[in-house]
């Protein structure tokens, strides 16, 4: 005989990749703040620009050492100075940045993340139906026990 079932699904936020084919719009597309030892956060995003189209929002954090461009410069200078230099150095060259939503940044040595968890259940022979959906914050990799 067949019994009912339960399925748990969760969704992890992903990196937001911003690709610039050229650097002409770099300074007008993003305004960054922080840096020099602090996280580099997005302060403002131009509506309709490459960062906006990639889903970047104010508060998102630039990820250094994640495969983006300009990492070394961002460690040494204020972020808007770096954007100006990157634009002026090679205006015709492509550029790539990676951002994460702020809830994914490292905090106190742990990676805190918001997860969207959905629980689906069914009775014998019936279709799975959603019984609960909730956002939770975790500081370790999720596991099911």
Coordinates of N, CA, C and O in Angstrom, one line a residue:
X1 N 0.8 -1.2 0.0 CA 0.0 0.0 0.0 C 0.9 1.2 0.0 O 2.0 1.2 0.4
X2 N 0.4 2.4 -0.5 CA 1.2 3.6 -0.5 C 0.7 4.6 0.5 O -0.5 4.7 0.7
X3 N 1.6 5.2 1.2 CA 1.3 6.1 2.2 C 1.4 7.5 1.7 O 1.6 7.8 0.5
X4 N 1.2 8.5 2.5 CA 1.3 9.9 2.2 C 2.8 10.3 2.0 O 3.7 9.5 2.2
X5 N 3.0 11.5 1.8 CA 4.4 12.0 1.6 C 4.6 13.4 2.1 O 3.6 14.2 2.2
X6 N 5.8 13.7 2.4 CA 6.2 15.1 2.8 C 7.4 15.5 2.0 O 8.3 14.7 1.8
X7 N 7.5 16.7 1.5 CA 8.6 17.2 0.8 C 8.9 18.6 1.3 O 8.0 19.4 1.5
X8 N 10.2 18.8 1.6 CA 10.7 20.1 2.0 C 11.6 20.7 1.0 O 12.5 20.0 0.5
X9 N 11.3 21.9 0.6 CA 12.1 22.6 -0.4 C 12.7 23.9 0.2 O 12.0 24.5 1.0
X10 N 13.9 24.3 -0.2 CA 14.4 25.6 0.2 C 15.1 26.2 -0.9 O 15.7 25.6 -1.8
X11 N 15.1 27.5 -0.9 CA 15.8 28.3 -2.0 C 16.8 29.2 -1.3 O 16.6 30.0 -0.4
X12 N 18.1 29.1 -1.8 CA 19.2 29.9 -1.3 C 19.3 31.1 -2.3 O 19.3 30.9 -3.5
X13 N 19.5 32.3 -1.8 CA 19.8 33.4 -2.6 C 21.1 33.2 -3.4 O 22.0 32.5 -2.9
X14 N 21.2 33.7 -4.6 CA 22.4 33.5 -5.5 C 23.2 34.8 -5.6 O 22.7 35.9 -5.3
X15 N 24.4 34.6 -6.1 CA 25.2 35.8 -6.4 C 24.6 36.5 -7.6 O 24.0 35.9 -8.5
X16 N 24.7 37.8 -7.6 CA 24.2 38.7 -8.7 C 25.4 39.1 -9.5 O 26.3 39.8 -9.0
X17 N 25.4 38.7 -10.7 CA 26.6 39.0 -11.6 C 26.2 40.2 -12.5 O 25.2 40.2 -13.2
X18 N 27.0 41.2 -12.5 CA 26.8 42.4 -13.3 C 27.9 42.4 -14.3 O 29.1 42.5 -14.0
X19 N 27.6 42.4 -15.6 CA 28.5 42.4 -16.7 C 28.4 43.7 -17.5 O 27.3 44.1 -17.9
X20 N 29.5 44.4 -17.6 CA 29.5 45.7 -18.4 C 30.3 45.3 -19.7 O 31.5 44.9 -19.6
X21 N 29.7 45.5 -20.8 CA 30.4 45.2 -22.1 C 31.5 46.3 -22.3 O 32.5 46.0 -22.8
X22 N 31.2 47.5 -21.9 CA 32.2 48.6 -21.9 C 32.0 49.3 -20.5 O 31.1 49.0 -19.8
X23 N 32.9 50.2 -20.2 CA 32.9 50.8 -18.9 C 32.3 52.3 -19.0 O 32.4 53.0 -18.0
X24 N 31.7 52.6 -20.1 CA 31.2 54.0 -20.2 C 30.2 54.4 -19.1 O 30.2 55.5 -18.6
X25 N 29.3 53.5 -18.7 CA 28.3 53.8 -17.8 C 28.6 53.4 -16.3 O 27.8 53.6 -15.4
X26 N 29.8 53.0 -16.1 CA 30.1 52.4 -14.8 C 29.8 53.4 -13.6 O 29.1 53.0 -12.7
X27 N 30.3 54.6 -13.7 CA 30.1 55.6 -12.5 C 28.6 56.0 -12.4 O 28.2 56.3 -11.4
X28 N 27.9 56.0 -13.6 CA 26.5 56.5 -13.5 C 25.6 55.3 -13.1 O 24.4 55.6 -12.8
X29 N 26.1 54.1 -13.2 CA 25.2 52.9 -13.0 C 25.1 52.6 -11.5 O 24.1 52.1 -11.0
X30 N 26.2 52.7 -10.8 CA 26.3 52.3 -9.4 C 26.9 53.4 -8.5 O 27.8 54.1 -8.9
X31 N 26.4 53.5 -7.3 CA 27.1 54.3 -6.3 C 27.4 53.4 -5.1 O 26.5 52.8 -4.6
X32 N 28.6 53.3 -4.8 CA 29.1 52.4 -3.8 C 29.6 53.2 -2.6 O 30.1 54.3 -2.7
X33 N 29.5 52.6 -1.4 CA 30.0 53.2 -0.1 C 30.6 52.1 0.7 O 30.5 50.9 0.5
X34 N 31.4 52.6 1.7 CA 32.1 51.7 2.6 C 33.5 51.5 2.1 O 34.1 52.4 1.6
X35 N 34.0 50.3 2.2 CA 35.4 50.0 1.8 C 36.4 50.3 2.8 O 36.0 50.7 4.0
X36 N 37.7 50.2 2.5 CA 38.8 50.4 3.4 C 38.6 49.7 4.7 O 38.6 50.3 5.8
X37 N 38.3 48.4 4.6 CA 38.1 47.6 5.8 C 36.7 47.3 6.1 O 36.4 46.3 6.9
X38 N 35.8 48.0 5.6 CA 34.3 47.8 5.7 C 33.7 47.1 4.5 O 34.3 47.3 3.4
X39 N 32.6 46.4 4.6 CA 32.0 45.9 3.4 C 31.7 47.0 2.4 O 31.3 48.1 2.8
X40 N 31.8 46.7 1.1 CA 31.5 47.7 0.1 C 30.0 47.5 -0.3 O 29.7 46.4 -0.8
X41 N 29.2 48.4 0.0 CA 27.7 48.3 -0.2 C 27.2 49.2 -1.3 O 27.8 50.2 -1.5
X42 N 26.2 48.7 -2.0 CA 25.5 49.5 -3.0 C 24.7 50.6 -2.3 O 23.8 50.2 -1.5
X43 N 24.9 51.8 -2.6 CA 24.1 52.9 -2.0 C 23.0 53.3 -3.0 O 21.9 53.7 -2.5
X44 N 23.2 53.2 -4.3 CA 22.2 53.5 -5.3 C 22.5 52.8 -6.6 O 23.6 52.5 -6.9
X45 N 21.4 52.5 -7.3 CA 21.5 51.8 -8.6 C 20.7 52.6 -9.6 O 19.5 53.0 -9.3
X46 N 21.2 52.8 -10.8 CA 20.5 53.5 -11.8 C 19.4 52.6 -12.4 O 19.7 51.5 -12.8
X47 N 18.2 53.1 -12.5 CA 17.0 52.3 -13.0 C 17.3 52.0 -14.5 O 17.6 52.9 -15.3
X48 N 17.2 50.7 -14.8 CA 17.4 50.3 -16.2 C 18.8 50.0 -16.6 O 19.1 49.5 -17.7
X49 N 19.8 50.3 -15.7 CA 21.2 50.0 -16.1 C 21.6 48.6 -15.9 O 20.8 47.8 -15.4
X50 N 22.8 48.2 -16.2 CA 23.3 46.8 -16.1 C 23.1 46.2 -14.6 O 22.7 45.1 -14.5
X51 N 23.4 47.0 -13.6 CA 23.3 46.5 -12.2 C 21.8 46.3 -11.9 O 21.5 45.3 -11.3
X52 N 21.0 47.2 -12.2 CA 19.5 47.1 -12.0 C 19.0 45.9 -12.7 O 18.2 45.1 -12.1
X53 N 19.4 45.6 -14.0 CA 18.9 44.5 -14.7 C 19.4 43.2 -14.1 O 18.8 42.1 -14.3
X54 N 20.5 43.2 -13.4 CA 21.1 42.0 -12.8 C 20.4 41.7 -11.4 O 20.7 40.8 -10.7
X55 N 19.5 42.6 -11.0 CA 18.8 42.5 -9.7 C 19.5 43.1 -8.5 O 19.2 42.9 -7.4
X56 N 20.6 43.9 -8.8 CA 21.3 44.5 -7.7 C 20.4 45.6 -7.1 O 19.8 46.3 -7.8
X57 N 20.5 45.7 -5.7 CA 19.6 46.6 -5.0 C 20.5 47.3 -3.9 O 21.5 46.8 -3.5
X58 N 20.1 48.5 -3.5 CA 20.8 49.2 -2.4 C 20.9 48.3 -1.2 O 20.0 47.5 -0.9
X59 N 22.1 48.2 -0.6 CA 22.4 47.3 0.5 C 23.1 46.1 0.1 O 23.8 45.5 1.0
X60 N 23.1 45.7 -1.2 CA 23.8 44.5 -1.6 C 25.3 44.8 -1.4 O 25.8 45.9 -1.4
X61 N 26.1 43.7 -1.2 CA 27.5 43.8 -0.9 C 28.3 43.3 -2.0 O 28.1 42.2 -2.5
X62 N 29.3 44.1 -2.4 CA 30.3 43.7 -3.5 C 31.1 42.6 -2.9 O 31.7 42.7 -1.8
X63 N 31.3 41.5 -3.7 CA 32.0 40.3 -3.2 C 33.4 40.4 -3.8 O 33.6 40.3 -5.1
X64 N 34.4 40.6 -3.0 CA 35.8 40.6 -3.4 C 36.3 39.2 -3.4 O 35.8 38.3 -2.6
X65 N 37.3 38.9 -4.2 CA 37.9 37.5 -4.3 C 36.8 36.5 -4.7 O 36.9 35.3 -4.3
X66 N 35.9 36.9 -5.5 CA 34.8 36.0 -6.0 C 34.8 35.9 -7.5 O 33.9 35.3 -8.1
X67 N 35.8 36.4 -8.1 CA 35.9 36.3 -9.6 C 35.6 37.6 -10.3 O 35.5 37.6 -11.5
X68 N 35.3 38.6 -9.6 CA 35.0 39.9 -10.2 C 36.2 40.7 -10.5 O 37.3 40.2 -10.2
X69 N 36.1 41.9 -11.1 CA 37.3 42.7 -11.5 C 37.5 43.8 -10.5 O 36.6 44.2 -9.8
X70 N 38.8 44.2 -10.4 CA 39.2 45.3 -9.6 C 39.4 45.0 -8.1 O 39.5 46.0 -7.3
X71 N 39.4 43.8 -7.7 CA 39.5 43.4 -6.3 C 40.6 44.2 -5.5 O 40.4 44.7 -4.4
X72 N 41.8 44.1 -6.1 CA 43.0 44.7 -5.4 C 42.8 46.2 -5.1 O 43.1 46.7 -4.1
X73 N 42.3 46.9 -6.1 CA 42.1 48.3 -6.0 C 41.0 48.6 -4.9 O 41.1 49.6 -4.2
X74 N 39.9 47.8 -4.8 CA 38.9 48.1 -3.8 C 39.4 47.9 -2.4 O 38.9 48.5 -1.5
X75 N 40.5 47.1 -2.2 CA 41.0 46.9 -0.9 C 41.9 48.1 -0.5 O 42.1 48.3 0.7
X76 N 42.3 48.9 -1.4 CA 43.3 50.0 -1.1 C 42.7 51.4 -1.2 O 43.3 52.3 -0.6
X77 N 41.5 51.6 -1.8 CA 41.0 52.9 -2.0 C 39.5 52.9 -1.8 O 38.8 51.9 -1.9
X78 N 38.9 54.1 -1.6 CA 37.4 54.2 -1.5 C 36.8 53.7 -2.8 O 37.3 53.9 -3.9
X79 N 35.6 53.1 -2.7 CA 35.0 52.5 -3.9 C 34.7 53.4 -5.0 O 34.8 53.0 -6.2
X80 N 34.2 54.6 -4.8 CA 33.9 55.5 -5.9 C 35.2 55.9 -6.7 O 35.2 56.2 -7.9
X81 N 36.3 56.1 -5.9 CA 37.6 56.4 -6.6 C 38.0 55.2 -7.5 O 38.4 55.4 -8.6
X82 N 37.8 54.0 -7.0 CA 38.1 52.8 -7.8 C 37.2 52.7 -9.0 O 37.7 52.4 -10.1
X83 N 35.9 53.0 -8.9 CA 35.0 53.0 -10.1 C 35.5 54.0 -11.1 O 35.5 53.7 -12.3
X84 N 35.9 55.2 -10.7 CA 36.4 56.2 -11.6 C 37.7 55.7 -12.3 O 37.8 55.8 -13.5
X85 N 38.6 55.1 -11.6 CA 39.8 54.5 -12.1 C 39.6 53.4 -13.1 O 40.1 53.4 -14.2
X86 N 38.7 52.5 -12.7 CA 38.3 51.4 -13.6 C 37.7 51.9 -14.9 O 38.0 51.3 -16.0
X87 N 36.9 52.9 -14.8 CA 36.3 53.4 -16.0 C 37.3 54.1 -16.9 O 37.3 53.9 -18.1
X88 N 38.2 54.9 -16.3 CA 39.2 55.7 -17.1 C 40.3 54.8 -17.6 O 40.8 55.1 -18.7
X89 N 40.7 53.8 -16.9 CA 41.8 52.9 -17.3 C 41.6 52.2 -18.6 O 42.5 52.0 -19.4
X90 N 40.4 51.7 -18.8 CA 40.1 50.9 -20.0 C 38.6 51.0 -20.4 O 37.9 50.0 -20.2
X91 N 38.2 52.2 -20.8 CA 36.8 52.4 -21.0 C 36.1 51.5 -22.0 O 34.9 51.2 -21.9
X92 N 36.9 51.0 -23.0 CA 36.3 50.0 -24.0 C 36.3 48.6 -23.5 O 35.7 47.7 -24.2
X93 N 36.9 48.3 -22.4 CA 37.0 46.9 -21.9 C 35.8 46.4 -21.1 O 35.2 47.2 -20.4
X94 N 35.5 45.2 -21.2 CA 34.4 44.6 -20.4 C 34.8 44.6 -18.9 O 36.0 44.7 -18.6
X95 N 33.8 44.5 -18.0 CA 34.0 44.5 -16.6 C 33.0 43.6 -16.0 O 31.8 43.6 -16.4
X96 N 33.3 43.0 -14.8 CA 32.4 42.1 -14.2 C 32.5 42.3 -12.6 O 33.5 42.3 -12.1
X97 N 31.3 42.5 -12.0 CA 31.2 42.5 -10.5 C 30.3 41.5 -10.0 O 29.3 41.1 -10.7
X98 N 30.5 41.0 -8.8 CA 29.6 40.1 -8.2 C 29.1 40.7 -6.9 O 29.9 41.2 -6.1
X99 N 27.8 40.6 -6.6 CA 27.1 41.1 -5.4 C 26.3 40.0 -4.7 O 25.9 39.1 -5.4
X100 N 26.2 40.1 -3.4 CA 25.3 39.3 -2.6 C 24.3 40.2 -1.9 O 24.7 41.3 -1.5
X101 N 23.1 39.7 -1.6 CA 22.2 40.4 -0.7 C 22.8 40.5 0.7 O 23.6 39.6 1.1
X102 N 22.6 41.5 1.5 CA 23.2 41.7 2.7 C 23.1 40.5 3.7 O 23.9 40.3 4.6
X103 N 21.9 39.8 3.7 CA 21.7 38.7 4.6 C 22.7 37.5 4.4 O 22.7 36.6 5.2
X104 N 23.4 37.6 3.3 CA 24.4 36.5 3.0 C 25.8 36.8 3.4 O 26.7 36.0 3.2
X105 N 26.0 38.0 3.9 CA 27.4 38.4 4.2 C 27.9 37.7 5.5 O 27.1 37.3 6.3
X106 N 29.2 37.5 5.6 CA 29.8 36.8 6.8 C 29.5 37.7 8.0 O 29.7 38.9 7.9
X107 N 29.1 37.2 9.1 CA 28.9 37.9 10.3 C 29.4 37.0 11.5 O 29.0 35.9 11.6
X108 N 30.3 37.6 12.2 CA 30.9 36.9 13.4 C 31.4 35.5 13.0 O 31.2 34.5 13.7
X109 N 32.0 35.4 11.8 CA 32.6 34.1 11.4 C 31.6 33.1 10.8 O 32.0 32.1 10.3
X110 N 30.3 33.4 10.9 CA 29.3 32.5 10.3 C 28.7 33.1 9.1 O 28.6 34.4 9.0
X111 N 28.3 32.3 8.1 CA 27.5 32.9 7.0 C 26.0 32.8 7.4 O 25.5 31.8 7.5
X112 N 25.5 34.0 7.6 CA 24.0 34.1 7.9 C 23.3 34.2 6.6 O 23.6 35.1 5.8
X113 N 22.3 33.4 6.4 CA 21.5 33.5 5.2 C 20.0 33.4 5.5 O 19.6 32.7 6.4
X114 N 19.2 34.0 4.7 CA 17.8 33.9 4.7 C 17.4 32.8 3.7 O 17.8 32.9 2.6
X115 N 16.6 31.8 4.2 CA 16.1 30.8 3.3 C 14.6 30.9 3.2 O 14.0 31.1 4.2
X116 N 14.1 30.6 2.1 CA 12.7 30.5 1.9 C 12.4 29.0 1.9 O 12.8 28.2 1.0
X117 N 11.7 28.5 3.0 CA 11.4 27.1 3.1 C 9.9 26.8 2.9 O 9.1 27.5 3.4
X118 N 9.7 25.8 2.0 CA 8.3 25.4 1.7 C 8.1 24.0 2.1 O 8.9 23.1 1.8
X119 N 7.1 23.7 2.8 CA 6.7 22.3 3.2 C 5.5 21.9 2.5 O 4.4 22.5 2.5
X120 N 5.6 20.7 1.8 CA 4.5 20.2 1.0 C 4.1 18.8 1.6 O 5.0 18.1 2.0
X121 N 2.9 18.5 1.6 CA 2.5 17.2 2.2 C 1.3 16.6 1.4 O 0.6 17.4 0.7
X122 N 1.1 15.3 1.5 CA 0.0 14.7 0.8 C -0.5 13.5 1.6 O 0.3 12.9 2.4
X123 N -1.8 13.2 1.4 CA -2.3 11.9 2.0 C -2.1 10.9 0.9 O -1.9 11.2 -0.3
X124 N -2.3 9.6 1.3 CA -2.1 8.5 0.3 C -2.9 8.8 -1.0 O -4.1 9.0 -1.0
X125 N -2.1 8.7 -2.1 CA -2.7 8.8 -3.4 C -3.1 10.2 -3.8 O -3.7 10.4 -4.9
X126 N -2.9 11.2 -3.0 CA -3.3 12.6 -3.3 C -2.1 13.4 -3.8 O -0.9 13.0 -3.5
X127 N -2.3 14.5 -4.4 CA -1.3 15.4 -4.9 C -0.7 16.1 -3.7 O -1.4 16.5 -2.8
X128 N 0.7 16.4 -3.8 CA 1.3 17.2 -2.8 C 0.7 18.6 -2.8 O 0.5 19.2 -3.8
X129 N 0.4 19.1 -1.6 CA -0.1 20.5 -1.4 C 0.8 21.2 -0.4 O 1.3 20.6 0.6
X130 N 1.0 22.5 -0.6 CA 1.7 23.3 0.3 C 1.0 23.5 1.6 O -0.2 23.8 1.6
X131 N 1.7 23.2 2.7 CA 1.1 23.3 4.0 C 1.7 24.5 4.8 O 1.1 25.0 5.7
X132 N 2.9 24.9 4.4 CA 3.5 26.0 5.1 C 4.7 26.5 4.3 O 5.4 25.8 3.6
X133 N 4.8 27.9 4.4 CA 6.0 28.5 3.7 C 6.5 29.6 4.7 O 5.7 30.3 5.3
X134 N 7.8 29.7 4.9 CA 8.3 30.6 5.9 C 9.7 31.0 5.5 O 10.5 30.2 4.9
X135 N 10.1 32.2 5.8 CA 11.5 32.6 5.7 C 12.2 32.4 7.0 O 11.7 32.8 8.0
X136 N 13.4 31.8 7.0 CA 14.1 31.6 8.2 C 15.6 32.0 8.0 O 16.0 32.1 6.8
X137 N 16.3 32.3 9.0 CA 17.7 32.7 8.9 C 18.5 31.6 9.5 O 18.2 31.1 10.6
X138 N 19.5 31.2 8.8 CA 20.4 30.1 9.3 C 21.8 30.6 9.3 O 22.2 31.5 8.5
X139 N 22.6 30.1 10.2 CA 24.0 30.5 10.3 C 25.0 29.3 9.9 O 26.1 29.4 10.1
X140 N 24.4 28.2 9.6 CA 25.2 27.0 9.1 C 24.5 26.4 7.9 O 23.4 26.8 7.6
X141 N 25.2 25.5 7.2 CA 24.6 24.9 6.1 C 23.3 24.1 6.6 O 23.4 23.4 7.6
X142 N 22.2 24.2 5.8 CA 21.0 23.5 6.2 C 21.2 22.0 6.1 O 21.8 21.5 5.2
X143 N 20.6 21.3 7.0 CA 20.5 19.8 6.9 C 19.2 19.4 7.4 O 18.5 20.0 8.2
X144 N 18.8 18.2 7.0 CA 17.5 17.7 7.4 C 17.8 16.4 8.3 O 18.6 15.6 7.9
X145 N 17.2 16.4 9.4 CA 17.5 15.3 10.4 C 16.3 14.4 10.4 O 15.2 14.8 10.5

